[in-house]
Amino acid sequence: MPDRRTVALVTLGCARNEVDSEELAGRLEADGWELVEDAAGADVAVVNTCGFVEAAKKDSVDALLEANDLKEHGRTQAVVAVGCMAERYGKELAEALPEADGVLGFDDYTDISDRLRTILGGGIHAAHTPRDRRKLLPVSPVARQEAGAQVAVPGHAPADLPDLPEGLAPASGPRAPLRRRLGTAPVASVKLASGCDRRCSFCAIPSFRGSFLSRRPSDVLNETRWLAEQGVKEIMLVSENNTSYGKDLGDIRLLDSLLPELAAVDGIERVRVSYLQPAEMRPDLIDVLTSTEKVVPYFDLSFQHSAPAVLRAMRRFGDTDRFLDLLETVRSKAPQAGVRSNFIVGFPGESESDLAELERFLTGARLDAIGVFGYSDEDGTEAAGYTDKLPADVVAERLARVSRLAEELTAQRADERIGETVEVLVESDGSRVDEAAEDTDETEVYGRAAHQAPETDGQVYLTGVEGIAVGSLVEAKVVATEGVDLVAEPIGLSGECHEEAGR
């Protein structure tokens, strides 16, 4: 076995997991591990699992089993589970899935190198017994920061190590945490906080991610500066609930002042905020999101439903008319603002009239992107104990019905953007054959407009140009649509463009 052992990180789930994987990558590289992209070429495959809903958990198990198969056919000697599913189930997962050579919780992250060496050497690291991580921090938010330093929270652990490899944060000065980029895309997520204090009856996330804990603004700024040095043009702020940022630091309006500072970082062209709670949206925050240069007017609002009775059963607030008023306020300040949301249908007790109310909201909301999920019980949640559950076939029918409506409405919203001028962050320069083109030689230049977040909200295809450098910003006019995707003609560019075009 070579002295420099190799490790591959396989990431499932949300952008928060992606940030956690890059923290693990930074810690491992700082301790001498070689990072490889393909798990088949790694001594250890680390699978960063998702534990949110049943479908995500199944994907995580499948990924672990797939990685385990490599032990027979490739270099891989060990498969290790980390992430939310590993934290949420711990010993139970280890017993149910003996194919995993190790199941590591969040408390193991700071010692990830030692843990992997132990497992790779044939030793056993006992999986943890899960606990409610909300109980690890004080109930009072203002008392959490000092206590937070004593609790393992991914993305919050400080790191001050000398002689780090090039390209590993902190490159110079105090920057937390250690981080190594696992890709070269011009966009990267930055963790603003971890955990959640809300008690939505369907959600188990607070129990395994813990209570809400903000990162200090200086850490967020320093990490953003480092990412800009790595060529990142857009940062996306992520957490379980960005609208709560700063409450445990004594300033609930801290995001309002932080956003302009992030936008002023040299090299950063876009700042995007995700995961906003409608009940916590403040007029001042809306103003900052719609009027600050380089902060895109993008609203990822967690509506979940709009019928009052269902929202109350979910332990949430609002109704159709209040939500529509919120959207009207946003668009009065930024008519081209992007808005996306997720919704749960078939929630216990949901009536036909409740579903019709949700459809009324969706029809009037003009959302750019809509995610629809059918309700399913989640271990340890209040809703799992509700008695007025709907039959599975009814949930499935409602899911299909609302999904069809969502697809129609988002396509209509995309059509409304025909004629608009958008600024596109180029993410593919057309140098590689598009996978969707199958056997043709067709290549496409594409990216995202300000109203489109990575992975979730569609993209913009640029016509009639080639060779625009990835990371360039190109002004373009929308001329057509393909579902939620837009087709646009660059303004002032034509034919084959040079590498600096659009910068």
Short mmCIF file of C-alpha atoms in Angstrom, two decimals:
data_model
loop_
_atom_site.label_atom_id
_atom_site.label_comp_id
_atom_site.label_asym_id
_atom_site.label_seq_id
_atom_site.Cartn_x
_atom_site.Cartn_y
_atom_site.Cartn_z
CA MET A 1 0.00 0.00 0.00
CA PRO A 2 1.47 3.42 -0.93
CA ASP A 3 2.42 5.79 1.89
CA ARG A 4 0.08 8.48 0.56
CA ARG A 5 -3.33 6.94 0.94
CA THR A 6 -6.16 7.95 -1.35
CA VAL A 7 -9.74 8.92 -0.54
CA ALA A 8 -12.80 9.76 -2.62
CA LEU A 9 -15.81 11.71 -1.34
CA VAL A 10 -19.23 10.85 -2.78
CA THR A 11 -21.77 13.54 -1.89
CA LEU A 12 -25.55 13.16 -1.85
CA GLY A 13 -28.26 15.57 -0.81
CA CYS A 14 -28.23 19.33 -0.50
CA ALA A 15 -25.71 22.14 -0.89
CA ARG A 16 -25.03 22.02 2.86
CA ASN A 17 -23.72 18.48 2.42
CA GLU A 18 -21.50 19.69 -0.42
CA VAL A 19 -19.90 22.23 1.92
CA ASP A 20 -19.42 19.56 4.58
CA SER A 21 -17.70 17.29 2.03
CA GLU A 22 -15.28 20.08 1.12
CA GLU A 23 -14.51 20.56 4.83
CA LEU A 24 -13.76 16.85 5.16
CA ALA A 25 -11.63 17.05 2.01
CA GLY A 26 -9.67 19.94 3.51
CA ARG A 27 -9.04 18.11 6.75
CA LEU A 28 -7.94 14.95 4.97
CA GLU A 29 -5.60 16.70 2.55
CA ALA A 30 -4.07 18.72 5.38
CA ASP A 31 -3.23 15.40 7.04
CA GLY A 32 -1.58 13.94 3.97
CA TRP A 33 -4.37 12.11 2.15
CA GLU A 34 -4.59 12.28 -1.63
CA LEU A 35 -8.03 13.18 -2.94
CA VAL A 36 -9.28 11.37 -6.05
CA GLU A 37 -12.52 11.85 -7.97
CA ASP A 38 -13.34 8.22 -8.76
CA ALA A 39 -14.13 5.97 -5.81
CA ALA A 40 -12.77 3.02 -7.78
CA GLY A 41 -9.32 4.61 -7.56
CA ALA A 42 -9.44 5.30 -3.82
CA ASP A 43 -8.33 3.27 -0.83
CA VAL A 44 -11.34 4.62 1.06
CA ALA A 45 -14.70 5.73 -0.35
CA VAL A 46 -16.45 8.19 1.98
CA VAL A 47 -20.17 8.56 1.21
CA ASN A 48 -21.71 11.75 2.57
CA THR A 49 -25.31 10.59 3.03
CA CYS A 50 -28.63 12.42 3.09
CA GLY A 51 -31.21 11.55 5.75
CA PHE A 52 -34.03 13.92 4.84
CA VAL A 53 -36.78 11.78 3.29
CA GLU A 54 -37.22 8.12 2.33
CA ALA A 55 -36.15 8.60 -1.29
CA ALA A 56 -32.95 10.35 -0.21
CA LYS A 57 -32.18 7.66 2.34
CA LYS A 58 -32.64 4.97 -0.31
CA ASP A 59 -30.24 6.83 -2.62
CA SER A 60 -27.71 6.94 0.21
CA VAL A 61 -27.97 3.21 0.87
CA ASP A 62 -27.65 2.50 -2.86
CA ALA A 63 -24.52 4.66 -3.02
CA LEU A 64 -22.97 2.78 -0.10
CA LEU A 65 -23.75 -0.58 -1.68
CA GLU A 66 -22.37 0.56 -5.02
CA ALA A 67 -19.16 1.71 -3.34
CA ASN A 68 -18.96 -1.61 -1.50
CA ASP A 69 -18.98 -3.47 -4.84
CA LEU A 70 -15.72 -1.70 -5.70
CA LYS A 71 -13.96 -3.66 -2.96
CA GLU A 72 -14.17 -6.73 -5.17
CA HIS A 73 -13.24 -5.13 -8.48
CA GLY A 74 -11.10 -2.08 -7.75
CA ARG A 75 -8.60 -0.53 -5.40
CA THR A 76 -11.16 0.34 -2.75
CA GLN A 77 -10.57 -1.34 0.60
CA ALA A 78 -13.09 0.42 2.83
CA VAL A 79 -16.44 2.21 2.53
CA VAL A 80 -17.41 4.73 5.20
CA ALA A 81 -20.73 6.50 5.74
CA VAL A 82 -20.82 10.08 7.02
CA GLY A 83 -23.44 12.85 6.80
CA CYS A 84 -27.02 13.21 7.93
CA MET A 85 -28.15 9.61 7.60
CA ALA A 86 -25.05 8.40 9.46
CA GLU A 87 -25.64 10.98 12.20
CA ARG A 88 -29.37 10.32 12.39
CA TYR A 89 -29.19 6.52 12.67
CA GLY A 90 -25.62 5.73 13.82
CA LYS A 91 -25.45 2.26 15.33
CA GLU A 92 -28.78 1.29 13.76
CA LEU A 93 -27.40 2.01 10.27
CA ALA A 94 -24.18 0.15 11.04
CA GLU A 95 -26.14 -2.93 12.08
CA ALA A 96 -28.54 -2.79 9.14
CA LEU A 97 -25.78 -2.19 6.59
CA PRO A 98 -22.73 -4.30 7.46
CA GLU A 99 -21.35 -3.51 3.98
CA ALA A 100 -20.28 -0.13 5.42
CA ASP A 101 -16.91 -0.52 7.17
CA GLY A 102 -17.62 2.51 9.31
CA VAL A 103 -20.47 4.87 10.23
CA LEU A 104 -19.19 8.23 11.45
CA GLY A 105 -21.22 11.01 13.04
CA PHE A 106 -20.58 14.75 13.16
CA ASP A 107 -18.50 14.33 16.32
CA ASP A 108 -15.97 12.37 14.24
CA TYR A 109 -15.37 15.08 11.63
CA THR A 110 -12.52 16.85 13.42
CA ASP A 111 -10.72 13.50 13.70
CA ILE A 112 -11.76 12.18 10.29
CA SER A 113 -8.18 11.28 9.28
CA ASP A 114 -7.58 9.14 12.36
CA ARG A 115 -10.96 7.47 11.95
CA LEU A 116 -10.26 6.48 8.35
CA ARG A 117 -6.77 5.23 9.16
CA THR A 118 -8.20 3.04 11.92
CA ILE A 119 -10.85 1.58 9.60
CA LEU A 120 -8.41 1.12 6.73
CA GLY A 121 -6.01 -0.67 9.06
CA GLY A 122 -8.69 -3.22 9.93
CA GLY A 123 -9.71 -1.63 13.21
CA ILE A 124 -13.26 -0.97 14.30
CA HIS A 125 -14.67 2.42 15.20
CA ALA A 126 -17.94 1.86 17.04
CA ALA A 127 -20.86 3.75 15.54
CA HIS A 128 -22.49 6.27 17.86
CA THR A 129 -25.90 6.00 19.48
CA PRO A 130 -27.97 8.85 18.01
CA ARG A 131 -29.07 11.66 20.31
CA ASP A 132 -31.20 14.76 19.94
CA ARG A 133 -28.58 17.35 19.01
CA ARG A 134 -30.90 20.19 19.99
CA LYS A 135 -30.08 19.34 23.60
CA LEU A 136 -26.35 19.98 23.11
CA LEU A 137 -26.80 23.76 22.95
CA PRO A 138 -28.65 26.13 25.31
CA VAL A 139 -32.31 26.78 24.69
CA SER A 140 -31.65 30.52 24.64
CA PRO A 141 -30.11 31.51 21.27
CA VAL A 142 -28.02 34.31 22.80
CA ALA A 143 -26.23 31.78 25.04
CA ARG A 144 -25.17 29.50 22.20
CA GLN A 145 -22.03 31.01 20.70
CA GLU A 146 -19.70 30.20 23.58
CA ALA A 147 -21.24 26.76 24.07
CA GLY A 148 -21.06 26.18 20.32
CA ALA A 149 -17.27 26.10 20.44
CA GLN A 150 -17.53 22.94 22.56
CA VAL A 151 -19.98 21.14 20.24
CA ALA A 152 -19.10 19.50 16.93
CA VAL A 153 -20.98 21.39 14.22
CA PRO A 154 -19.89 20.78 10.61
CA GLY A 155 -18.65 23.96 9.00
CA HIS A 156 -18.03 25.80 12.28
CA ALA A 157 -14.81 24.27 13.61
CA PRO A 158 -11.86 26.70 13.50
CA ALA A 159 -8.62 25.56 11.92
CA ASP A 160 -5.23 27.21 12.32
CA LEU A 161 -2.68 24.81 10.85
CA PRO A 162 0.70 25.83 9.36
CA ASP A 163 2.18 24.71 6.04
CA LEU A 164 -1.09 23.80 4.33
CA PRO A 165 -1.06 22.58 0.72
CA GLU A 166 -1.73 25.21 -1.95
CA GLY A 167 -5.41 25.78 -2.64
CA LEU A 168 -6.50 24.70 0.83
CA ALA A 169 -8.25 27.17 3.13
CA PRO A 170 -7.02 28.82 5.24
CA ALA A 171 -4.42 29.87 2.66
CA SER A 172 -3.33 32.85 4.72
CA GLY A 173 -4.56 34.30 7.97
CA PRO A 174 -7.40 33.00 10.16
CA ARG A 175 -10.02 31.37 8.00
CA ALA A 176 -12.42 28.73 9.22
CA PRO A 177 -12.96 25.92 8.54
CA LEU A 178 -10.44 23.99 6.48
CA ARG A 179 -11.84 23.51 3.00
CA ARG A 180 -10.75 22.04 -0.33
CA ARG A 181 -12.88 22.60 -3.42
CA LEU A 182 -13.99 19.36 -5.03
CA GLY A 183 -14.88 20.94 -8.37
CA THR A 184 -14.12 23.89 -10.60
CA ALA A 185 -17.59 25.37 -11.14
CA PRO A 186 -17.76 29.19 -10.91
CA VAL A 187 -20.33 28.91 -8.12
CA ALA A 188 -19.82 27.64 -4.56
CA SER A 189 -21.97 27.41 -1.44
CA VAL A 190 -20.98 29.08 1.82
CA LYS A 191 -22.49 27.92 5.08
CA LEU A 192 -24.12 30.81 6.93
CA ALA A 193 -25.40 28.79 9.88
CA SER A 194 -26.32 25.27 10.96
CA GLY A 195 -29.36 23.76 12.65
CA CYS A 196 -32.89 25.03 13.06
CA ASP A 197 -35.08 26.24 15.91
CA ARG A 198 -38.36 25.79 14.07
CA ARG A 199 -40.50 22.82 15.05
CA CYS A 200 -42.27 21.89 11.83
CA SER A 201 -44.23 18.75 12.59
CA PHE A 202 -43.05 16.89 9.47
CA CYS A 203 -39.31 17.61 9.74
CA ALA A 204 -36.65 15.63 11.60
CA ILE A 205 -33.70 17.83 10.59
CA PRO A 206 -33.40 19.80 13.87
CA SER A 207 -33.04 16.56 15.84
CA PHE A 208 -29.87 15.52 14.00
CA ARG A 209 -28.55 18.90 12.83
CA GLY A 210 -29.20 20.58 16.16
CA SER A 211 -30.36 24.01 17.24
CA PHE A 212 -29.69 27.07 15.12
CA LEU A 213 -26.11 28.34 15.33
CA SER A 214 -24.81 31.24 13.23
CA ARG A 215 -21.29 31.46 11.90
CA ARG A 216 -19.51 34.70 12.70
CA PRO A 217 -19.58 37.26 9.86
CA SER A 218 -15.76 37.38 9.77
CA ASP A 219 -15.61 33.63 9.07
CA VAL A 220 -18.20 33.91 6.30
CA LEU A 221 -16.33 36.85 4.76
CA ASN A 222 -12.94 35.17 4.96
CA GLU A 223 -14.23 31.99 3.37
CA THR A 224 -15.83 34.03 0.60
CA ARG A 225 -12.53 35.82 -0.04
CA TRP A 226 -10.76 32.48 -0.26
CA LEU A 227 -13.34 31.13 -2.70
CA ALA A 228 -12.91 34.24 -4.86
CA GLU A 229 -9.16 33.50 -4.94
CA GLN A 230 -10.05 30.04 -6.25
CA GLY A 231 -11.96 31.56 -9.19
CA VAL A 232 -15.49 31.46 -7.78
CA LYS A 233 -17.77 34.15 -9.21
CA GLU A 234 -21.02 33.36 -7.38
CA ILE A 235 -21.54 32.34 -3.79
CA MET A 236 -24.77 30.86 -2.48
CA LEU A 237 -25.43 31.27 1.23
CA VAL A 238 -26.88 28.10 2.72
CA SER A 239 -28.23 26.93 6.06
CA GLU A 240 -31.41 25.35 7.35
CA ASN A 241 -32.93 28.84 7.78
CA ASN A 242 -31.05 31.94 6.59
CA THR A 243 -33.70 34.36 7.82
CA SER A 244 -32.72 33.51 11.43
CA TYR A 245 -29.09 34.47 10.85
CA GLY A 246 -27.61 36.57 13.64
CA LYS A 247 -30.25 36.03 16.30
CA ASP A 248 -27.75 34.13 18.47
CA LEU A 249 -25.16 36.84 17.82
CA GLY A 250 -27.49 39.49 19.20
CA ASP A 251 -28.51 41.03 15.87
CA ILE A 252 -31.39 39.54 13.86
CA ARG A 253 -30.62 42.09 11.11
CA LEU A 254 -27.03 40.92 10.73
CA LEU A 255 -27.69 39.47 7.26
CA ASP A 256 -28.76 42.92 6.06
CA SER A 257 -25.31 44.33 6.81
CA LEU A 258 -23.34 41.22 5.81
CA LEU A 259 -24.74 40.97 2.28
CA PRO A 260 -23.23 44.26 1.00
CA GLU A 261 -19.86 43.25 2.48
CA LEU A 262 -19.96 39.90 0.69
CA ALA A 263 -20.95 41.59 -2.56
CA ALA A 264 -17.93 43.90 -2.25
CA VAL A 265 -15.42 41.01 -2.11
CA ASP A 266 -13.04 41.35 -5.05
CA GLY A 267 -13.84 38.77 -7.72
CA ILE A 268 -17.36 37.95 -6.53
CA GLU A 269 -19.99 38.89 -9.09
CA ARG A 270 -23.10 37.37 -7.48
CA VAL A 271 -24.32 36.68 -3.99
CA ARG A 272 -27.38 34.44 -3.67
CA VAL A 273 -29.34 33.67 -0.50
CA SER A 274 -31.26 30.40 -0.20
CA TYR A 275 -33.60 28.84 2.39
CA LEU A 276 -35.78 31.75 3.49
CA GLN A 277 -38.75 31.38 5.82
CA PRO A 278 -41.83 33.40 4.69
CA ALA A 279 -42.91 34.03 8.31
CA GLU A 280 -39.52 35.62 9.07
CA MET A 281 -39.19 37.86 6.00
CA ARG A 282 -38.64 41.47 7.10
CA PRO A 283 -39.14 44.59 4.96
CA ASP A 284 -35.50 45.61 5.52
CA LEU A 285 -34.22 42.23 4.32
CA ILE A 286 -36.43 42.39 1.22
CA ASP A 287 -34.99 45.83 0.48
CA VAL A 288 -31.41 44.56 0.75
CA LEU A 289 -32.14 41.52 -1.42
CA THR A 290 -33.77 43.63 -4.13
CA SER A 291 -31.54 46.71 -4.18
CA THR A 292 -27.95 45.70 -3.37
CA GLU A 293 -25.59 45.56 -6.33
CA LYS A 294 -24.37 41.99 -7.00
CA VAL A 295 -26.89 40.52 -4.53
CA VAL A 296 -29.37 38.80 -6.82
CA PRO A 297 -33.10 39.28 -6.17
CA TYR A 298 -33.70 35.60 -5.56
CA PHE A 299 -36.24 34.27 -3.07
CA ASP A 300 -36.09 30.61 -2.10
CA LEU A 301 -39.16 30.70 0.13
CA SER A 302 -40.21 27.66 2.14
CA PHE A 303 -44.01 27.87 1.77
CA GLN A 304 -44.75 24.09 2.05
CA HIS A 305 -48.50 24.69 1.65
CA SER A 306 -50.97 27.59 1.67
CA ALA A 307 -54.14 26.21 3.25
CA PRO A 308 -54.34 27.59 6.84
CA ALA A 309 -55.52 24.31 8.40
CA VAL A 310 -52.66 22.34 6.85
CA LEU A 311 -50.09 24.97 7.77
CA ARG A 312 -51.23 24.92 11.40
CA ALA A 313 -50.95 21.14 11.48
CA MET A 314 -47.44 21.58 10.09
CA ARG A 315 -46.67 24.07 12.92
CA ARG A 316 -46.21 26.81 10.35
CA PHE A 317 -47.77 30.20 9.67
CA GLY A 318 -49.42 32.07 6.83
CA ASP A 319 -52.08 31.56 4.19
CA THR A 320 -52.63 32.04 0.46
CA ASP A 321 -53.39 35.75 0.54
CA ARG A 322 -50.52 36.65 2.88
CA PHE A 323 -48.10 34.68 0.73
CA LEU A 324 -49.36 36.38 -2.43
CA ASP A 325 -48.99 39.77 -0.73
CA LEU A 326 -45.38 38.89 0.11
CA LEU A 327 -44.68 38.02 -3.51
CA GLU A 328 -46.35 41.23 -4.68
CA THR A 329 -44.08 43.22 -2.34
CA VAL A 330 -40.99 41.47 -3.72
CA ARG A 331 -41.95 42.03 -7.36
CA SER A 332 -42.91 45.66 -6.77
CA LYS A 333 -39.26 46.21 -5.85
CA ALA A 334 -37.69 43.78 -8.35
CA PRO A 335 -40.04 42.79 -11.19
CA GLN A 336 -37.62 40.16 -12.56
CA ALA A 337 -37.02 38.55 -9.14
CA GLY A 338 -36.70 34.80 -9.10
CA VAL A 339 -38.91 32.83 -6.70
CA ARG A 340 -38.90 29.11 -5.99
CA SER A 341 -40.51 26.96 -3.30
CA ASN A 342 -41.28 23.40 -2.20
CA PHE A 343 -44.64 21.97 -1.22
CA ILE A 344 -45.93 18.87 0.57
CA VAL A 345 -49.21 17.34 -0.60
CA GLY A 346 -51.21 14.61 1.10
CA PHE A 347 -50.34 15.85 4.59
CA PRO A 348 -52.44 14.22 7.34
CA GLY A 349 -55.87 15.82 7.43
CA GLU A 350 -55.47 17.61 4.07
CA SER A 351 -58.94 17.96 2.55
CA GLU A 352 -59.93 18.48 -1.08
CA SER A 353 -60.65 22.12 -0.28
CA ASP A 354 -57.18 22.46 1.25
CA LEU A 355 -55.67 21.07 -1.94
CA ALA A 356 -57.76 23.45 -4.02
CA GLU A 357 -56.46 26.33 -1.88
CA LEU A 358 -52.89 25.26 -2.60
CA GLU A 359 -53.70 25.14 -6.32
CA ARG A 360 -55.16 28.66 -6.05
CA PHE A 361 -51.91 29.87 -4.55
CA LEU A 362 -49.72 28.15 -7.11
CA THR A 363 -51.79 29.56 -9.96
CA GLY A 364 -51.46 33.12 -8.64
CA ALA A 365 -47.87 32.95 -7.40
CA ARG A 366 -46.01 32.81 -10.75
CA LEU A 367 -43.13 30.82 -9.28
CA ASP A 368 -40.05 30.11 -11.37
CA ALA A 369 -39.40 26.69 -9.84
CA ILE A 370 -41.63 24.37 -7.80
CA GLY A 371 -40.74 21.21 -5.96
CA VAL A 372 -43.64 18.93 -4.96
CA PHE A 373 -43.36 16.04 -2.51
CA GLY A 374 -45.89 13.52 -1.31
CA TYR A 375 -46.14 13.27 2.47
CA SER A 376 -44.48 10.31 4.19
CA ASP A 377 -43.86 9.67 7.88
CA GLU A 378 -40.42 10.57 9.21
CA ASP A 379 -39.09 8.88 12.33
CA GLY A 380 -39.31 11.00 15.44
CA THR A 381 -41.56 13.72 14.03
CA GLU A 382 -44.83 14.92 15.50
CA ALA A 383 -46.72 14.29 12.26
CA ALA A 384 -45.74 10.62 12.32
CA GLY A 385 -48.09 10.28 15.28
CA TYR A 386 -51.05 12.00 13.62
CA THR A 387 -54.06 9.72 13.20
CA ASP A 388 -55.78 11.35 10.21
CA LYS A 389 -53.38 10.05 7.57
CA LEU A 390 -54.46 9.80 3.94
CA PRO A 391 -54.25 6.50 2.05
CA ALA A 392 -51.07 6.06 0.03
CA ASP A 393 -52.96 5.99 -3.28
CA VAL A 394 -54.63 9.32 -2.45
CA VAL A 395 -51.25 10.88 -1.64
CA ALA A 396 -49.83 9.54 -4.90
CA GLU A 397 -52.77 10.89 -6.92
CA ARG A 398 -52.45 14.33 -5.35
CA LEU A 399 -48.71 14.33 -5.91
CA ALA A 400 -49.20 13.58 -9.61
CA ARG A 401 -51.99 16.17 -9.92
CA VAL A 402 -50.05 19.03 -8.33
CA SER A 403 -46.82 18.05 -10.10
CA ARG A 404 -48.59 18.36 -13.46
CA LEU A 405 -49.91 21.76 -12.48
CA ALA A 406 -46.47 22.86 -11.28
CA GLU A 407 -44.85 21.81 -14.55
CA GLU A 408 -47.44 23.76 -16.53
CA LEU A 409 -47.17 26.87 -14.37
CA THR A 410 -43.37 27.02 -14.33
CA ALA A 411 -43.31 26.66 -18.11
CA GLN A 412 -45.77 29.56 -18.33
CA ARG A 413 -43.58 31.63 -16.02
CA ALA A 414 -40.57 30.92 -18.23
CA ASP A 415 -42.60 32.07 -21.26
CA GLU A 416 -43.27 35.37 -19.46
CA ARG A 417 -39.52 36.00 -19.51
CA ILE A 418 -39.32 36.02 -23.31
CA GLY A 419 -38.06 39.47 -24.27
CA GLU A 420 -36.31 40.07 -20.94
CA THR A 421 -32.62 40.91 -20.80
CA VAL A 422 -30.77 38.58 -18.44
CA GLU A 423 -27.19 38.33 -17.23
CA VAL A 424 -25.93 34.78 -17.65
CA LEU A 425 -23.11 33.24 -15.63
CA VAL A 426 -21.54 30.81 -18.12
CA GLU A 427 -21.10 27.29 -16.73
CA SER A 428 -20.31 25.37 -19.94
CA ASP A 429 -18.26 26.84 -22.78
CA GLY A 430 -19.45 24.35 -25.39
CA SER A 431 -16.10 22.58 -25.55
CA ARG A 432 -17.62 19.24 -24.57
CA VAL A 433 -20.43 17.38 -26.28
CA ASP A 434 -23.64 17.88 -24.37
CA GLU A 435 -24.77 14.59 -22.80
CA ALA A 436 -28.36 15.36 -23.78
CA ALA A 437 -27.27 15.50 -27.43
CA GLU A 438 -26.53 11.74 -27.33
CA ASP A 439 -24.93 10.68 -30.63
CA THR A 440 -24.80 14.10 -32.28
CA ASP A 441 -21.84 16.46 -32.39
CA GLU A 442 -23.93 19.29 -31.00
CA THR A 443 -22.35 21.43 -28.30
CA GLU A 444 -24.01 24.17 -26.29
CA VAL A 445 -22.95 27.16 -24.28
CA TYR A 446 -25.12 27.53 -21.22
CA GLY A 447 -25.29 29.06 -17.78
CA ARG A 448 -27.73 30.58 -15.33
CA ALA A 449 -29.53 33.89 -15.03
CA ALA A 450 -29.92 35.71 -11.72
CA HIS A 451 -33.30 34.06 -11.06
CA GLN A 452 -31.85 30.53 -11.38
CA ALA A 453 -30.02 28.75 -8.55
CA PRO A 454 -27.58 25.90 -9.31
CA GLU A 455 -29.01 22.43 -9.91
CA THR A 456 -32.65 23.29 -9.19
CA ASP A 457 -34.05 26.12 -11.32
CA GLY A 458 -33.17 25.42 -14.94
CA GLN A 459 -30.59 27.18 -17.08
CA VAL A 460 -30.09 29.50 -20.04
CA TYR A 461 -28.81 28.25 -23.40
CA LEU A 462 -26.88 30.88 -25.36
CA THR A 463 -27.29 30.74 -29.14
CA GLY A 464 -24.85 31.50 -31.91
CA VAL A 465 -21.66 31.69 -29.85
CA GLU A 466 -18.72 29.47 -28.98
CA GLY A 467 -15.68 29.73 -26.77
CA ILE A 468 -17.07 31.94 -24.02
CA ALA A 469 -15.00 31.26 -20.92
CA VAL A 470 -16.67 29.49 -18.01
CA GLY A 471 -17.25 32.07 -15.29
CA SER A 472 -17.96 34.89 -17.74
CA LEU A 473 -21.04 37.05 -17.33
CA VAL A 474 -22.91 37.57 -20.59
CA GLU A 475 -25.83 39.90 -21.20
CA ALA A 476 -28.45 38.21 -23.34
CA LYS A 477 -32.04 38.58 -24.55
CA VAL A 478 -34.47 35.71 -23.94
CA VAL A 479 -35.95 34.58 -27.26
CA ALA A 480 -37.50 31.18 -26.47
CA THR A 481 -38.05 28.58 -23.76
CA GLU A 482 -37.72 24.84 -23.29
CA GLY A 483 -39.82 24.05 -20.23
CA VAL A 484 -38.22 26.04 -17.40
CA ASP A 485 -35.03 26.53 -19.41
CA LEU A 486 -34.50 29.71 -21.41
CA VAL A 487 -32.92 30.24 -24.82
CA ALA A 488 -31.20 33.61 -25.20
CA GLU A 489 -29.18 35.56 -27.74
CA PRO A 490 -26.08 37.32 -26.39
CA ILE A 491 -26.14 41.07 -26.82
CA GLY A 492 -23.07 42.46 -28.55
CA LEU A 493 -21.53 39.02 -29.19
CA SER A 494 -21.75 36.90 -32.31
CA GLY A 495 -20.00 33.97 -33.93
CA GLU A 496 -16.91 32.52 -32.30
CA CYS A 497 -15.91 34.46 -29.19
CA HIS A 498 -12.54 34.79 -27.54
CA GLU A 499 -11.78 33.48 -24.08
CA GLU A 500 -12.21 36.93 -22.54
CA ALA A 501 -15.60 37.52 -24.14
CA GLY A 502 -18.34 38.43 -21.72
CA ARG A 503 -16.04 39.18 -18.79
#
